[in-house]
Coordinates of C-alpha atoms in Angstrom, one line a residue:
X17 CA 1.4 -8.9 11.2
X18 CA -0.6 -5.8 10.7
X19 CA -1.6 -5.8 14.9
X20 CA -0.7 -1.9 15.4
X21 CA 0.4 -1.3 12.2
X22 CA -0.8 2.3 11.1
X23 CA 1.6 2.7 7.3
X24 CA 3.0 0.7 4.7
X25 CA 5.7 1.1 3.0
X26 CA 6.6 -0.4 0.1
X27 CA 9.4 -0.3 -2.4
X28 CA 8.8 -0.1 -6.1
X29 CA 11.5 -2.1 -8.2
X30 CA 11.5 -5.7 -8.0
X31 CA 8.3 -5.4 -5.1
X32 CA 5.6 -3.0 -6.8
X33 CA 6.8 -3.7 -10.4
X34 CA 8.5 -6.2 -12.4
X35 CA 11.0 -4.2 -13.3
X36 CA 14.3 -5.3 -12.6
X37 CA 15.0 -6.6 -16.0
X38 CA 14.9 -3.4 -17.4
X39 CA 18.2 -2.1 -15.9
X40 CA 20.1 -5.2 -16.4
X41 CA 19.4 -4.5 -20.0
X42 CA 20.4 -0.5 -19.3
X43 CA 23.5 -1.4 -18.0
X44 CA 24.3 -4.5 -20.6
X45 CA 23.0 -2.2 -23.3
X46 CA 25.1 1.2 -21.7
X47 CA 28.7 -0.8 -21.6
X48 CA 28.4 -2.7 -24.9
X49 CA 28.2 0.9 -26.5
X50 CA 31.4 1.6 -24.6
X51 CA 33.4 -1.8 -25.2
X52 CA 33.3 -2.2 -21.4
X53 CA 33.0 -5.6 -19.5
X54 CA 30.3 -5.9 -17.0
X55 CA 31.8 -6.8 -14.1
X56 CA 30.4 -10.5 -12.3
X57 CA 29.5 -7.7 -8.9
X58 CA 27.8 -5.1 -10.5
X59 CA 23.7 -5.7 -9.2
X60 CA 25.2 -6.7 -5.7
X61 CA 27.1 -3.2 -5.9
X62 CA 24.8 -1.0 -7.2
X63 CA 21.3 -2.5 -6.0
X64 CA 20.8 -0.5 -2.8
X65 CA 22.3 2.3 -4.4
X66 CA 20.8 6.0 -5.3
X67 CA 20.1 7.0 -8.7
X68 CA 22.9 9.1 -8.3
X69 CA 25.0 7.2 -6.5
X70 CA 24.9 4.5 -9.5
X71 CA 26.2 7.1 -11.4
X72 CA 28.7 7.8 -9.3
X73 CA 29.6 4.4 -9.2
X74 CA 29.7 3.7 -13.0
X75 CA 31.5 7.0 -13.5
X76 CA 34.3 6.1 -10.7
X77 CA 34.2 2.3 -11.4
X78 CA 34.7 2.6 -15.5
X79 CA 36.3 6.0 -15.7
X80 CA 33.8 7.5 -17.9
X81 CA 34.5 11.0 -19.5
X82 CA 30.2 12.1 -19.9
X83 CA 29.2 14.1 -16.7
X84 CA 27.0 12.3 -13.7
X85 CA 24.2 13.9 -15.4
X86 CA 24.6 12.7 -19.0
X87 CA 25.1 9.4 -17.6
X88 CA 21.7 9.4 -15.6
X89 CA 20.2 11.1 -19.3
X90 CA 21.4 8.5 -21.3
X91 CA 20.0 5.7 -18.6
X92 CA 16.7 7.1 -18.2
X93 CA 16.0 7.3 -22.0
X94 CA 16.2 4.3 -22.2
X95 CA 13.9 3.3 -19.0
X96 CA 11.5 5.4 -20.0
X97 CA 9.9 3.8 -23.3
X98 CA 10.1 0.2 -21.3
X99 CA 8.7 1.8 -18.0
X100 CA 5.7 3.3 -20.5
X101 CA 5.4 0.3 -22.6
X102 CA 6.9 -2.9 -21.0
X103 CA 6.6 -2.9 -17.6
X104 CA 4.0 -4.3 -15.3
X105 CA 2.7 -4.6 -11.7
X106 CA 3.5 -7.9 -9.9
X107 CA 0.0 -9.6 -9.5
X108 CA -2.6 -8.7 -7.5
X109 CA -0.5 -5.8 -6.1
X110 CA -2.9 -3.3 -7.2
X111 CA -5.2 -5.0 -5.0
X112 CA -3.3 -5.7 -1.8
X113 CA -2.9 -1.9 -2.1
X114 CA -6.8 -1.3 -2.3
X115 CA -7.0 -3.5 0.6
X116 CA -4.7 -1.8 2.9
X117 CA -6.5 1.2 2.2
X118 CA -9.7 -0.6 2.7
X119 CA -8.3 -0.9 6.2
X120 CA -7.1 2.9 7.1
X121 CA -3.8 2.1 6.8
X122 CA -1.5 4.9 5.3
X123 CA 0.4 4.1 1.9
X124 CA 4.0 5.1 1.1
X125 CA 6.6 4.6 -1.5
X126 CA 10.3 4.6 -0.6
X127 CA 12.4 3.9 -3.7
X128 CA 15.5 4.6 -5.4
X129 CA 14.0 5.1 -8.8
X130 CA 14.0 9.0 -10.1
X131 CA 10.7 10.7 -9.9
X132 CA 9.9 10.4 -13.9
X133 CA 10.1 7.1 -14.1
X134 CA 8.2 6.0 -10.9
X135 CA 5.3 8.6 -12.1
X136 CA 5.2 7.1 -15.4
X137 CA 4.5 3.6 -14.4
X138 CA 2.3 4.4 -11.3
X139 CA -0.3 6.8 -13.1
X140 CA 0.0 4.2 -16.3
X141 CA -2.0 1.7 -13.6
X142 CA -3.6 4.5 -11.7
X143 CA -1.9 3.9 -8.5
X144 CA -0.3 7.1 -8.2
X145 CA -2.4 9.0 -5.9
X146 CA -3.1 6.1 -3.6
X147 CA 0.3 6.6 -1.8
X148 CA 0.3 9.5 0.7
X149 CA 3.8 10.1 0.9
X150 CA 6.9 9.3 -1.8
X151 CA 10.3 9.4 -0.7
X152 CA 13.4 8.7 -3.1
X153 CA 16.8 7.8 -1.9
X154 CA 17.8 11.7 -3.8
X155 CA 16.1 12.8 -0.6
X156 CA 18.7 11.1 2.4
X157 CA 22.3 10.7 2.3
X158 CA 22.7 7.1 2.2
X159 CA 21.5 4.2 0.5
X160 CA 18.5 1.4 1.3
X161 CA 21.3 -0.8 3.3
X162 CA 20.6 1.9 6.0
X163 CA 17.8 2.8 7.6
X164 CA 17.5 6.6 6.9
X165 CA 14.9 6.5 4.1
X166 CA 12.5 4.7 6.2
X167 CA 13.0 7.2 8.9
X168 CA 12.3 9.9 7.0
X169 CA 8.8 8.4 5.2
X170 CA 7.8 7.6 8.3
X171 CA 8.5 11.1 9.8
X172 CA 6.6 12.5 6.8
X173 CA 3.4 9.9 7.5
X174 CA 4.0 11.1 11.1
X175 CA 4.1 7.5 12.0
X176 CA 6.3 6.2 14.7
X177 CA 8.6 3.4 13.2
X178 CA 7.1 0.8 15.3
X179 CA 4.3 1.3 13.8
X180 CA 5.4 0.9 10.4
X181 CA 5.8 -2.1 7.9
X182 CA 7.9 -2.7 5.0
X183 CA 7.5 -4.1 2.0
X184 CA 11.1 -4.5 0.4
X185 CA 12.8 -7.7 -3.0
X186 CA 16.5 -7.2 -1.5
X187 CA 18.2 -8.1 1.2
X188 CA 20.6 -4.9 2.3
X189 CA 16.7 -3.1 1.8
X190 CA 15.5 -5.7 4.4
X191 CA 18.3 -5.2 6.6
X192 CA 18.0 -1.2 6.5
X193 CA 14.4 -1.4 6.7
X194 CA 14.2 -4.1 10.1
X195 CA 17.6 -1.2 10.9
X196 CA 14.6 1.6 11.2
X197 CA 12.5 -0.9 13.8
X198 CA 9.9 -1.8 11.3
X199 CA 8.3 -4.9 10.5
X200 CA 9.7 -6.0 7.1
X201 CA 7.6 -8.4 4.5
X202 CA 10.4 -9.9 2.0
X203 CA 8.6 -9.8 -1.8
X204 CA 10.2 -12.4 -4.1
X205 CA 11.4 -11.4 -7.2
X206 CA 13.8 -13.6 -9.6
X207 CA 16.6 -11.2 -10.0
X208 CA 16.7 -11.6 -5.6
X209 CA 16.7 -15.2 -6.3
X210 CA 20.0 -15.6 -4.6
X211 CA 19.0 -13.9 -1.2
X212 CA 16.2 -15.5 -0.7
X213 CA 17.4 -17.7 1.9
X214 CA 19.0 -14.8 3.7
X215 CA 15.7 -12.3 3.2
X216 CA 13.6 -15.7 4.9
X217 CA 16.3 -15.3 7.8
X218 CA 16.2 -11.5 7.9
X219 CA 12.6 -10.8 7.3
X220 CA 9.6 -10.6 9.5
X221 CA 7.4 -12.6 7.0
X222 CA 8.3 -13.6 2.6
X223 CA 5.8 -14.1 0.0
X224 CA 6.0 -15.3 -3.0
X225 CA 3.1 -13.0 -4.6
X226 CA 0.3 -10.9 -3.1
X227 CA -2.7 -13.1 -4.0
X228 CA -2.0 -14.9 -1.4
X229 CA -2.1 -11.8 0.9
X230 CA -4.9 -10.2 -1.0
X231 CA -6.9 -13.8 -0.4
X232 CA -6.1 -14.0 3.4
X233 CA -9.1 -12.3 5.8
X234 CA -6.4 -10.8 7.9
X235 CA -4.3 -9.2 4.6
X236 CA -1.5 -10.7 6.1

């Protein structure tokens, strides 16, 4: 799998981090205050979404009166004490990452996370400044379902697409990701469980965890 492969790049949420949990509780926690039912669809609505585009969404979807930046406030308050405190790094992902870079390949984070909370939990493990490039969703004009955020960390690596692999928990970010003509590794994380069957179909290669990866001569 990593035969001409020059960058990876790999998501954060759910693929880097066990993280996920943290904003179902943000949004159970941020519509019980308002008396507002969480509707069955929301994570299938808002998972490839932007930061601000969730916002959008909430503010649209539940006719909120707060601003789109009050909303995004009042959410990352609350990430941030669990993203300091509570979250963790999937296992043995701190050392697949070592390993790629054991092997010259270029690092790079593409996520739809806001830039305080993905430097809060990288530099907490000290993995910050192994990634060369780290692109946000704030930074294209649509979501992970498409393939324009891979395009553009790639661009900045100043790797070709072809050369690039992906490292992605959801299957529209699979989808978007295989859209940009890169090789795509589904992660599994239990809030995914659902699309797994799908990411198997869609994705180049799906792990379970990176020890096995770490473990394997070839990294992959």
């Amino acid at each position: 799998m990593l035969d001409n492969i020059k960058a990876a790049i790999f998501d954060m949420d759910g693929t880097l981090i066990d993280s996920m949990w943290v904003w179902n509780l943000i949004d159970t926690r941020y519509l019980k205050r308002r008396n507002l039912i969480m509707p069955l669809n929301l994570r299938s609505d808002i998972e490839h979404l932007s930061f601000l585009e969730t916002a959008q969404y909430f503010k649209r979807k539940f006719n909120l009166p707060e601003s789109l930046q009050e909303i995004m406030d009042e959410w990352n308050n609350i990430a941030y004490h669990e993203y300091a405190y509570n979250v963790d790094l999937k296992p043995f992902a701190k050392e697949y990452l070592y390993k790629l870079k054991s092997l010259d390949i270029k690092l790079a984070l593409a996520t739809s996370n806001c830039t305080l909370l993905l430097e809060t939990v990288l530099k907490k493990y000290n993995i910050y400044d192994l990634f060369d490039t780290i692109t946000t969703t704030d930074e294209v004009t649509r979501g992970k379902d498409f393939p324009d955020i891979y395009l553009l960390t790639a661009k900045k690596l100043q790797i070709p697409p072809k050369n690039c692999i992906v490292f992605e928990d959801i299957l529209p970010a699979v989808i978007g990701a295989k859209a940009a003509g890169m090789k795509v590794i589904g992660v599994h994380d239990s809030y995914a469980e659902c699309q797994k069957k799908e990411i198997i179909k869609s994705a180049d290669k799906y792990i379970i965890g990176y020890k096995e990866l770490t473990e394997s001569a070839k990294a992959i």
